[in-house]
Amino acid sequence: MGHGRGAEAEAADGEEPALQPCAAKKVKLELKERKEKKQKVDEDEIQKMQILVSSFSEEQLNRYEMYRRSAFPKAAIKRLIQSITGTSVSQNVVIAMSGISKVFVGEVVEEALDVCEKWGELPPLQPKHMREAVRRLKSRGQIPNSKYKKIIFH
Amino acid sequence: MADEEEDVPFEEDAEDAGGGLDGGQGKRKRLFSKELRCMMYGFGDDQNPYTESVDILEDLVIEFITEMTHKAMSIGRQGRVQVEDIVFLIRKDPRKFARVKDLLTMNEELKRARKAFDEANYGS
């Protein structure tokens, strides 16, 4: 074992890297530029958000705070997942699942608000809005459903 | 508010008439009513959402998580749910994909920051 490793190591040391030095430098520079550009775009975004938030009414601020802060209780999510798998899951799994679940809620609520508005009605959202929203999201493939096809009455 | 007769807010009605939804899950104890109310308000609903709507959403979320969990168990390491599986499953959903990436990145940064903080304190 020792012999083989020694020979390989020697051979590797003698080789040039696959890219020529100046080509490698170019790639490195490009990556750096792209990263800087992305940072600038992010900074612009942050600035714009700050301007927007600073112009919010009190009601809008309240809603925005709820939008940012609302979250599923980690313990309950963990319990739910573990009750399905029967094994334990990592903290990252709970974080990921809670996160995408919140996005999911947002998609349903926003769709339901569209439905509500389209029907010339007002919040609070009613079950019929929620159900219609789900129907629409399902037809766009945005709701996972690996069960048998159910017949849905319109 | 006009036509509400058709959907008079009684829990049983909401579930029975819920064609595409699992009406049978209504008996389970509610897991995240409070949090869902805040979320719905944050996403644009009234400050006081209807309980029936909150319940429908809760059932939807539980169904969503159940589906994702089962799918994740069937790929990658069988019988287990790993982050990589979740990321793989939502790769085609740009919003969810971006969100998961962000959350995991932020979590890593927080962990690093906490570790550095602890080490600094331990040193002094």
PDB file of N, CA, C and O in Angstrom, chain B residues 26-86:
ATOM      1  N   GLY B  26     -60.334  16.597   9.983  1.00  0.00           N
ATOM      2  CA  GLY B  26     -60.787  17.659  10.860  1.00  0.00           C
ATOM      3  C   GLY B  26     -60.761  17.286  12.323  1.00  0.00           C
ATOM      4  O   GLY B  26     -60.702  18.128  13.186  1.00  0.00           O
ATOM      5  N   LYS B  27     -60.764  15.966  12.613  1.00  0.00           N
ATOM      6  CA  LYS B  27     -60.871  15.551  14.003  1.00  0.00           C
ATOM      7  C   LYS B  27     -59.567  15.749  14.771  1.00  0.00           C
ATOM      8  O   LYS B  27     -59.542  15.779  15.984  1.00  0.00           O
ATOM      9  N   ARG B  28     -58.448  15.832  14.058  1.00  0.00           N
ATOM     10  CA  ARG B  28     -57.159  15.966  14.732  1.00  0.00           C
ATOM     11  C   ARG B  28     -57.084  17.291  15.466  1.00  0.00           C
ATOM     12  O   ARG B  28     -57.666  18.285  15.051  1.00  0.00           O
ATOM     13  N   LYS B  29     -56.329  17.293  16.552  1.00  0.00           N
ATOM     14  CA  LYS B  29     -56.154  18.538  17.287  1.00  0.00           C
ATOM     15  C   LYS B  29     -55.372  19.516  16.422  1.00  0.00           C
ATOM     16  O   LYS B  29     -54.457  19.137  15.703  1.00  0.00           O
ATOM     17  N   ARG B  30     -55.706  20.787  16.534  1.00  0.00           N
ATOM     18  CA  ARG B  30     -55.074  21.810  15.708  1.00  0.00           C
ATOM     19  C   ARG B  30     -53.643  22.061  16.171  1.00  0.00           C
ATOM     20  O   ARG B  30     -53.405  22.292  17.356  1.00  0.00           O
ATOM     21  N   LEU B  31     -52.717  22.026  15.227  1.00  0.00           N
ATOM     22  CA  LEU B  31     -51.301  22.157  15.576  1.00  0.00           C
ATOM     23  C   LEU B  31     -50.768  23.580  15.501  1.00  0.00           C
ATOM     24  O   LEU B  31     -49.930  23.971  16.307  1.00  0.00           O
ATOM     25  N   PHE B  32     -51.170  24.323  14.479  1.00  0.00           N
ATOM     26  CA  PHE B  32     -50.607  25.674  14.362  1.00  0.00           C
ATOM     27  C   PHE B  32     -51.622  26.755  14.023  1.00  0.00           C
ATOM     28  O   PHE B  32     -51.378  27.597  13.162  1.00  0.00           O
ATOM     29  N   SER B  33     -52.718  26.768  14.723  1.00  0.00           N
ATOM     30  CA  SER B  33     -53.726  27.804  14.460  1.00  0.00           C
ATOM     31  C   SER B  33     -53.166  29.205  14.621  1.00  0.00           C
ATOM     32  O   SER B  33     -53.293  30.038  13.734  1.00  0.00           O
ATOM     33  N   LYS B  34     -52.534  29.430  15.769  1.00  0.00           N
ATOM     34  CA  LYS B  34     -52.020  30.772  16.066  1.00  0.00           C
ATOM     35  C   LYS B  34     -51.068  31.254  14.996  1.00  0.00           C
ATOM     36  O   LYS B  34     -51.203  32.356  14.454  1.00  0.00           O
ATOM     37  N   GLU B  35     -50.102  30.402  14.692  1.00  0.00           N
ATOM     38  CA  GLU B  35     -49.074  30.811  13.734  1.00  0.00           C
ATOM     39  C   GLU B  35     -49.679  31.026  12.350  1.00  0.00           C
ATOM     40  O   GLU B  35     -49.312  31.968  11.630  1.00  0.00           O
ATOM     41  N   LEU B  36     -50.625  30.173  11.971  1.00  0.00           N
ATOM     42  CA  LEU B  36     -51.236  30.305  10.649  1.00  0.00           C
ATOM     43  C   LEU B  36     -52.027  31.602  10.524  1.00  0.00           C
ATOM     44  O   LEU B  36     -52.015  32.236   9.461  1.00  0.00           O
ATOM     45  N   ARG B  37     -52.688  31.997  11.606  1.00  0.00           N
ATOM     46  CA  ARG B  37     -53.422  33.255  11.559  1.00  0.00           C
ATOM     47  C   ARG B  37     -52.498  34.413  11.246  1.00  0.00           C
ATOM     48  O   ARG B  37     -52.789  35.260  10.395  1.00  0.00           O
ATOM     49  N   CYS B  38     -51.362  34.459  11.946  1.00  0.00           N
ATOM     50  CA  CYS B  38     -50.389  35.521  11.703  1.00  0.00           C
ATOM     51  C   CYS B  38     -49.900  35.467  10.263  1.00  0.00           C
ATOM     52  O   CYS B  38     -49.778  36.487   9.594  1.00  0.00           O
ATOM     53  N   MET B  39     -49.640  34.252   9.805  1.00  0.00           N
ATOM     54  CA  MET B  39     -49.145  34.086   8.445  1.00  0.00           C
ATOM     55  C   MET B  39     -50.148  34.577   7.430  1.00  0.00           C
ATOM     56  O   MET B  39     -49.797  35.273   6.475  1.00  0.00           O
ATOM     57  N   MET B  40     -51.411  34.237   7.622  1.00  0.00           N
ATOM     58  CA  MET B  40     -52.434  34.631   6.661  1.00  0.00           C
ATOM     59  C   MET B  40     -52.554  36.153   6.610  1.00  0.00           C
ATOM     60  O   MET B  40     -52.659  36.757   5.536  1.00  0.00           O
ATOM     61  N   TYR B  41     -52.525  36.758   7.766  1.00  0.00           N
ATOM     62  CA  TYR B  41     -52.569  38.218   7.817  1.00  0.00           C
ATOM     63  C   TYR B  41     -51.358  38.782   7.088  1.00  0.00           C
ATOM     64  O   TYR B  41     -51.478  39.696   6.267  1.00  0.00           O
ATOM     65  N   GLY B  42     -50.188  38.233   7.367  1.00  0.00           N
ATOM     66  CA  GLY B  42     -48.967  38.695   6.707  1.00  0.00           C
ATOM     67  C   GLY B  42     -49.040  38.580   5.202  1.00  0.00           C
ATOM     68  O   GLY B  42     -48.550  39.441   4.475  1.00  0.00           O
ATOM     69  N   PHE B  43     -49.693  37.544   4.726  1.00  0.00           N
ATOM     70  CA  PHE B  43     -49.765  37.346   3.287  1.00  0.00           C
ATOM     71  C   PHE B  43     -50.932  38.082   2.646  1.00  0.00           C
ATOM     72  O   PHE B  43     -51.112  38.003   1.431  1.00  0.00           O
ATOM     73  N   GLY B  44     -51.733  38.791   3.423  1.00  0.00           N
ATOM     74  CA  GLY B  44     -52.741  39.647   2.812  1.00  0.00           C
ATOM     75  C   GLY B  44     -54.170  39.436   3.278  1.00  0.00           C
ATOM     76  O   GLY B  44     -55.053  40.187   2.868  1.00  0.00           O
ATOM     77  N   ASP B  45     -54.416  38.444   4.099  1.00  0.00           N
ATOM     78  CA  ASP B  45     -55.795  38.243   4.564  1.00  0.00           C
ATOM     79  C   ASP B  45     -56.117  39.294   5.624  1.00  0.00           C
ATOM     80  O   ASP B  45     -55.261  40.086   6.034  1.00  0.00           O
ATOM     81  N   ASP B  46     -57.357  39.243   6.092  1.00  0.00           N
ATOM     82  CA  ASP B  46     -57.798  40.150   7.142  1.00  0.00           C
ATOM     83  C   ASP B  46     -57.000  39.884   8.418  1.00  0.00           C
ATOM     84  O   ASP B  46     -56.448  38.810   8.607  1.00  0.00           O
ATOM     85  N   GLN B  47     -56.995  40.881   9.309  1.00  0.00           N
ATOM     86  CA  GLN B  47     -56.260  40.698  10.555  1.00  0.00           C
ATOM     87  C   GLN B  47     -56.865  39.570  11.398  1.00  0.00           C
ATOM     88  O   GLN B  47     -56.183  38.936  12.196  1.00  0.00           O
ATOM     89  N   ASN B  48     -58.156  39.314  11.196  1.00  0.00           N
ATOM     90  CA  ASN B  48     -58.832  38.211  11.869  1.00  0.00           C
ATOM     91  C   ASN B  48     -59.389  37.238  10.851  1.00  0.00           C
ATOM     92  O   ASN B  48     -60.538  37.344  10.442  1.00  0.00           O
ATOM     93  N   PRO B  49     -58.592  36.266  10.424  1.00  0.00           N
ATOM     94  CA  PRO B  49     -59.082  35.321   9.411  1.00  0.00           C
ATOM     95  C   PRO B  49     -60.163  34.424   9.996  1.00  0.00           C
ATOM     96  O   PRO B  49     -60.216  34.202  11.216  1.00  0.00           O
ATOM     97  N   TYR B  50     -61.004  33.905   9.108  1.00  0.00           N
ATOM     98  CA  TYR B  50     -62.027  32.968   9.538  1.00  0.00           C
ATOM     99  C   TYR B  50     -61.377  31.664  10.006  1.00  0.00           C
ATOM    100  O   TYR B  50     -60.491  31.131   9.338  1.00  0.00           O
ATOM    101  N   THR B  51     -61.879  31.155  11.126  1.00  0.00           N
ATOM    102  CA  THR B  51     -61.334  29.919  11.672  1.00  0.00           C
ATOM    103  C   THR B  51     -61.420  28.775  10.674  1.00  0.00           C
ATOM    104  O   THR B  51     -60.497  27.966  10.540  1.00  0.00           O
ATOM    105  N   GLU B  52     -62.526  28.725   9.937  1.00  0.00           N
ATOM    106  CA  GLU B  52     -62.710  27.635   8.980  1.00  0.00           C
ATOM    107  C   GLU B  52     -61.624  27.668   7.908  1.00  0.00           C
ATOM    108  O   GLU B  52     -61.126  26.630   7.466  1.00  0.00           O
ATOM    109  N   SER B  53     -61.263  28.880   7.492  1.00  0.00           N
ATOM    110  CA  SER B  53     -60.224  29.011   6.469  1.00  0.00           C
ATOM    111  C   SER B  53     -58.869  28.610   7.037  1.00  0.00           C
ATOM    112  O   SER B  53     -58.060  27.970   6.355  1.00  0.00           O
ATOM    113  N   VAL B  54     -58.635  29.002   8.283  1.00  0.00           N
ATOM    114  CA  VAL B  54     -57.374  28.628   8.932  1.00  0.00           C
ATOM    115  C   VAL B  54     -57.266  27.103   9.012  1.00  0.00           C
ATOM    116  O   VAL B  54     -56.219  26.519   8.724  1.00  0.00           O
ATOM    117  N   ASP B  55     -58.388  26.478   9.369  1.00  0.00           N
ATOM    118  CA  ASP B  55     -58.375  25.015   9.472  1.00  0.00           C
ATOM    119  C   ASP B  55     -58.082  24.353   8.127  1.00  0.00           C
ATOM    120  O   ASP B  55     -57.340  23.381   8.040  1.00  0.00           O
ATOM    121  N   ILE B  56     -58.696  24.898   7.082  1.00  0.00           N
ATOM    122  CA  ILE B  56     -58.448  24.338   5.751  1.00  0.00           C
ATOM    123  C   ILE B  56     -56.968  24.439   5.423  1.00  0.00           C
ATOM    124  O   ILE B  56     -56.345  23.510   4.912  1.00  0.00           O
ATOM    125  N   LEU B  57     -56.383  25.601   5.721  1.00  0.00           N
ATOM    126  CA  LEU B  57     -54.964  25.798   5.445  1.00  0.00           C
ATOM    127  C   LEU B  57     -54.113  24.818   6.238  1.00  0.00           C
ATOM    128  O   LEU B  57     -53.146  24.259   5.710  1.00  0.00           O
ATOM    129  N   GLU B  58     -54.468  24.627   7.496  1.00  0.00           N
ATOM    130  CA  GLU B  58     -53.675  23.702   8.309  1.00  0.00           C
ATOM    131  C   GLU B  58     -53.684  22.307   7.696  1.00  0.00           C
ATOM    132  O   GLU B  58     -52.653  21.647   7.588  1.00  0.00           O
ATOM    133  N   ASP B  59     -54.879  21.867   7.265  1.00  0.00           N
ATOM    134  CA  ASP B  59     -54.956  20.551   6.630  1.00  0.00           C
ATOM    135  C   ASP B  59     -54.089  20.508   5.379  1.00  0.00           C
ATOM    136  O   ASP B  59     -53.411  19.513   5.104  1.00  0.00           O
ATOM    137  N   LEU B  60     -54.109  21.595   4.619  1.00  0.00           N
ATOM    138  CA  LEU B  60     -53.303  21.653   3.406  1.00  0.00           C
ATOM    139  C   LEU B  60     -51.814  21.550   3.722  1.00  0.00           C
ATOM    140  O   LEU B  60     -51.067  20.835   3.046  1.00  0.00           O
ATOM    141  N   VAL B  61     -51.384  22.276   4.754  1.00  0.00           N
ATOM    142  CA  VAL B  61     -49.973  22.263   5.118  1.00  0.00           C
ATOM    143  C   VAL B  61     -49.548  20.866   5.571  1.00  0.00           C
ATOM    144  O   VAL B  61     -48.500  20.364   5.174  1.00  0.00           O
ATOM    145  N   ILE B  62     -50.385  20.257   6.396  1.00  0.00           N
ATOM    146  CA  ILE B  62     -50.037  18.919   6.871  1.00  0.00           C
ATOM    147  C   ILE B  62     -49.970  17.942   5.707  1.00  0.00           C
ATOM    148  O   ILE B  62     -49.079  17.086   5.626  1.00  0.00           O
ATOM    149  N   GLU B  63     -50.893  18.086   4.762  1.00  0.00           N
ATOM    150  CA  GLU B  63     -50.866  17.233   3.581  1.00  0.00           C
ATOM    151  C   GLU B  63     -49.588  17.484   2.787  1.00  0.00           C
ATOM    152  O   GLU B  63     -48.924  16.544   2.333  1.00  0.00           O
ATOM    153  N   PHE B  64     -49.217  18.750   2.646  1.00  0.00           N
ATOM    154  CA  PHE B  64     -48.019  19.115   1.906  1.00  0.00           C
ATOM    155  C   PHE B  64     -46.782  18.489   2.542  1.00  0.00           C
ATOM    156  O   PHE B  64     -45.961  17.857   1.870  1.00  0.00           O
ATOM    157  N   ILE B  65     -46.664  18.679   3.857  1.00  0.00           N
ATOM    158  CA  ILE B  65     -45.498  18.139   4.559  1.00  0.00           C
ATOM    159  C   ILE B  65     -45.479  16.616   4.474  1.00  0.00           C
ATOM    160  O   ILE B  65     -44.414  16.005   4.288  1.00  0.00           O
ATOM    161  N   THR B  66     -46.648  16.013   4.591  1.00  0.00           N
ATOM    162  CA  THR B  66     -46.718  14.551   4.507  1.00  0.00           C
ATOM    163  C   THR B  66     -46.247  14.065   3.152  1.00  0.00           C
ATOM    164  O   THR B  66     -45.453  13.118   3.050  1.00  0.00           O
ATOM    165  N   GLU B  67     -46.742  14.698   2.090  1.00  0.00           N
ATOM    166  CA  GLU B  67     -46.324  14.339   0.740  1.00  0.00           C
ATOM    167  C   GLU B  67     -44.819  14.474   0.571  1.00  0.00           C
ATOM    168  O   GLU B  67     -44.142  13.561   0.085  1.00  0.00           O
ATOM    169  N   MET B  68     -44.298  15.632   0.954  1.00  0.00           N
ATOM    170  CA  MET B  68     -42.869  15.888   0.805  1.00  0.00           C
ATOM    171  C   MET B  68     -42.067  14.850   1.577  1.00  0.00           C
ATOM    172  O   MET B  68     -41.063  14.345   1.071  1.00  0.00           O
ATOM    173  N   THR B  69     -42.514  14.560   2.792  1.00  0.00           N
ATOM    174  CA  THR B  69     -41.779  13.606   3.618  1.00  0.00           C
ATOM    175  C   THR B  69     -41.750  12.235   2.965  1.00  0.00           C
ATOM    176  O   THR B  69     -40.703  11.596   2.871  1.00  0.00           O
ATOM    177  N   HIS B  70     -42.908  11.789   2.479  1.00  0.00           N
ATOM    178  CA  HIS B  70     -42.952  10.471   1.829  1.00  0.00           C
ATOM    179  C   HIS B  70     -42.066  10.437   0.610  1.00  0.00           C
ATOM    180  O   HIS B  70     -41.335   9.471   0.374  1.00  0.00           O
ATOM    181  N   LYS B  71     -42.117  11.491  -0.188  1.00  0.00           N
ATOM    182  CA  LYS B  71     -41.283  11.525  -1.382  1.00  0.00           C
ATOM    183  C   LYS B  71     -39.812  11.506  -1.002  1.00  0.00           C
ATOM    184  O   LYS B  71     -39.009  10.795  -1.600  1.00  0.00           O
ATOM    185  N   ALA B  72     -39.459  12.308   0.006  1.00  0.00           N
ATOM    186  CA  ALA B  72     -38.056  12.370   0.425  1.00  0.00           C
ATOM    187  C   ALA B  72     -37.581  11.017   0.939  1.00  0.00           C
ATOM    188  O   ALA B  72     -36.427  10.637   0.754  1.00  0.00           O
ATOM    189  N   MET B  73     -38.468  10.287   1.564  1.00  0.00           N
ATOM    190  CA  MET B  73     -38.091   8.970   2.080  1.00  0.00           C
ATOM    191  C   MET B  73     -37.847   7.988   0.944  1.00  0.00           C
ATOM    192  O   MET B  73     -37.083   7.035   1.105  1.00  0.00           O
ATOM    193  N   SER B  74     -38.474   8.236  -0.178  1.00  0.00           N
ATOM    194  CA  SER B  74     -38.361   7.260  -1.260  1.00  0.00           C
ATOM    195  C   SER B  74     -37.171   7.532  -2.156  1.00  0.00           C
ATOM    196  O   SER B  74     -36.844   6.718  -3.010  1.00  0.00           O
ATOM    197  N   ILE B  75     -36.494   8.699  -1.985  1.00  0.00           N
ATOM    198  CA  ILE B  75     -35.302   8.954  -2.792  1.00  0.00           C
ATOM    199  C   ILE B  75     -34.085   9.059  -1.884  1.00  0.00           C
ATOM    200  O   ILE B  75     -34.215   9.116  -0.675  1.00  0.00           O
ATOM    201  N   GLY B  76     -32.923   9.089  -2.485  1.00  0.00           N
ATOM    202  CA  GLY B  76     -31.698   9.181  -1.710  1.00  0.00           C
ATOM    203  C   GLY B  76     -31.610   8.000  -0.757  1.00  0.00           C
ATOM    204  O   GLY B  76     -31.899   6.855  -1.123  1.00  0.00           O
ATOM    205  N   ARG B  77     -31.263   8.312   0.474  1.00  0.00           N
ATOM    206  CA  ARG B  77     -31.158   7.242   1.458  1.00  0.00           C
ATOM    207  C   ARG B  77     -32.571   6.812   1.853  1.00  0.00           C
ATOM    208  O   ARG B  77     -33.307   7.574   2.473  1.00  0.00           O
ATOM    209  N   GLN B  78     -32.949   5.598   1.501  1.00  0.00           N
ATOM    210  CA  GLN B  78     -34.318   5.134   1.706  1.00  0.00           C
ATOM    211  C   GLN B  78     -34.726   5.182   3.167  1.00  0.00           C
ATOM    212  O   GLN B  78     -33.959   4.872   4.055  1.00  0.00           O
ATOM    213  N   GLY B  79     -35.965   5.579   3.378  1.00  0.00           N
ATOM    214  CA  GLY B  79     -36.498   5.559   4.727  1.00  0.00           C
ATOM    215  C   GLY B  79     -36.046   6.717   5.587  1.00  0.00           C
ATOM    216  O   GLY B  79     -36.489   6.866   6.725  1.00  0.00           O
ATOM    217  N   ARG B  80     -35.167   7.559   5.047  1.00  0.00           N
ATOM    218  CA  ARG B  80     -34.740   8.718   5.824  1.00  0.00           C
ATOM    219  C   ARG B  80     -35.040   9.995   5.049  1.00  0.00           C
ATOM    220  O   ARG B  80     -35.120   9.982   3.820  1.00  0.00           O
ATOM    221  N   VAL B  81     -35.179  11.091   5.784  1.00  0.00           N
ATOM    222  CA  VAL B  81     -35.394  12.380   5.139  1.00  0.00           C
ATOM    223  C   VAL B  81     -34.147  13.232   5.350  1.00  0.00           C
ATOM    224  O   VAL B  81     -33.757  13.502   6.489  1.00  0.00           O
ATOM    225  N   GLN B  82     -33.517  13.613   4.246  1.00  0.00           N
ATOM    226  CA  GLN B  82     -32.324  14.433   4.347  1.00  0.00           C
ATOM    227  C   GLN B  82     -32.528  15.726   3.578  1.00  0.00           C
ATOM    228  O   GLN B  82     -33.344  15.799   2.650  1.00  0.00           O
ATOM    229  N   VAL B  83     -31.778  16.740   3.939  1.00  0.00           N
ATOM    230  CA  VAL B  83     -31.961  18.046   3.319  1.00  0.00           C
ATOM    231  C   VAL B  83     -31.764  17.960   1.812  1.00  0.00           C
ATOM    232  O   VAL B  83     -32.498  18.574   1.043  1.00  0.00           O
ATOM    233  N   GLU B  84     -30.767  17.176   1.398  1.00  0.00           N
ATOM    234  CA  GLU B  84     -30.482  17.075  -0.034  1.00  0.00           C
ATOM    235  C   GLU B  84     -31.702  16.587  -0.798  1.00  0.00           C
ATOM    236  O   GLU B  84     -31.973  17.024  -1.920  1.00  0.00           O
ATOM    237  N   ASP B  85     -32.452  15.674  -0.177  1.00  0.00           N
ATOM    238  CA  ASP B  85     -33.644  15.150  -0.836  1.00  0.00           C
ATOM    239  C   ASP B  85     -34.682  16.245  -1.031  1.00  0.00           C
ATOM    240  O   ASP B  85     -35.306  16.359  -2.077  1.00  0.00           O
ATOM    241  N   ILE B  86     -34.862  17.057   0.017  1.00  0.00           N
ATOM    242  CA  ILE B  86     -35.847  18.130  -0.062  1.00  0.00           C
ATOM    243  C   ILE B  86     -35.444  19.113  -1.158  1.00  0.00           C
ATOM    244  O   ILE B  86     -36.273  19.525  -1.984  1.00  0.00           O
TER     245      ILE B  86
END
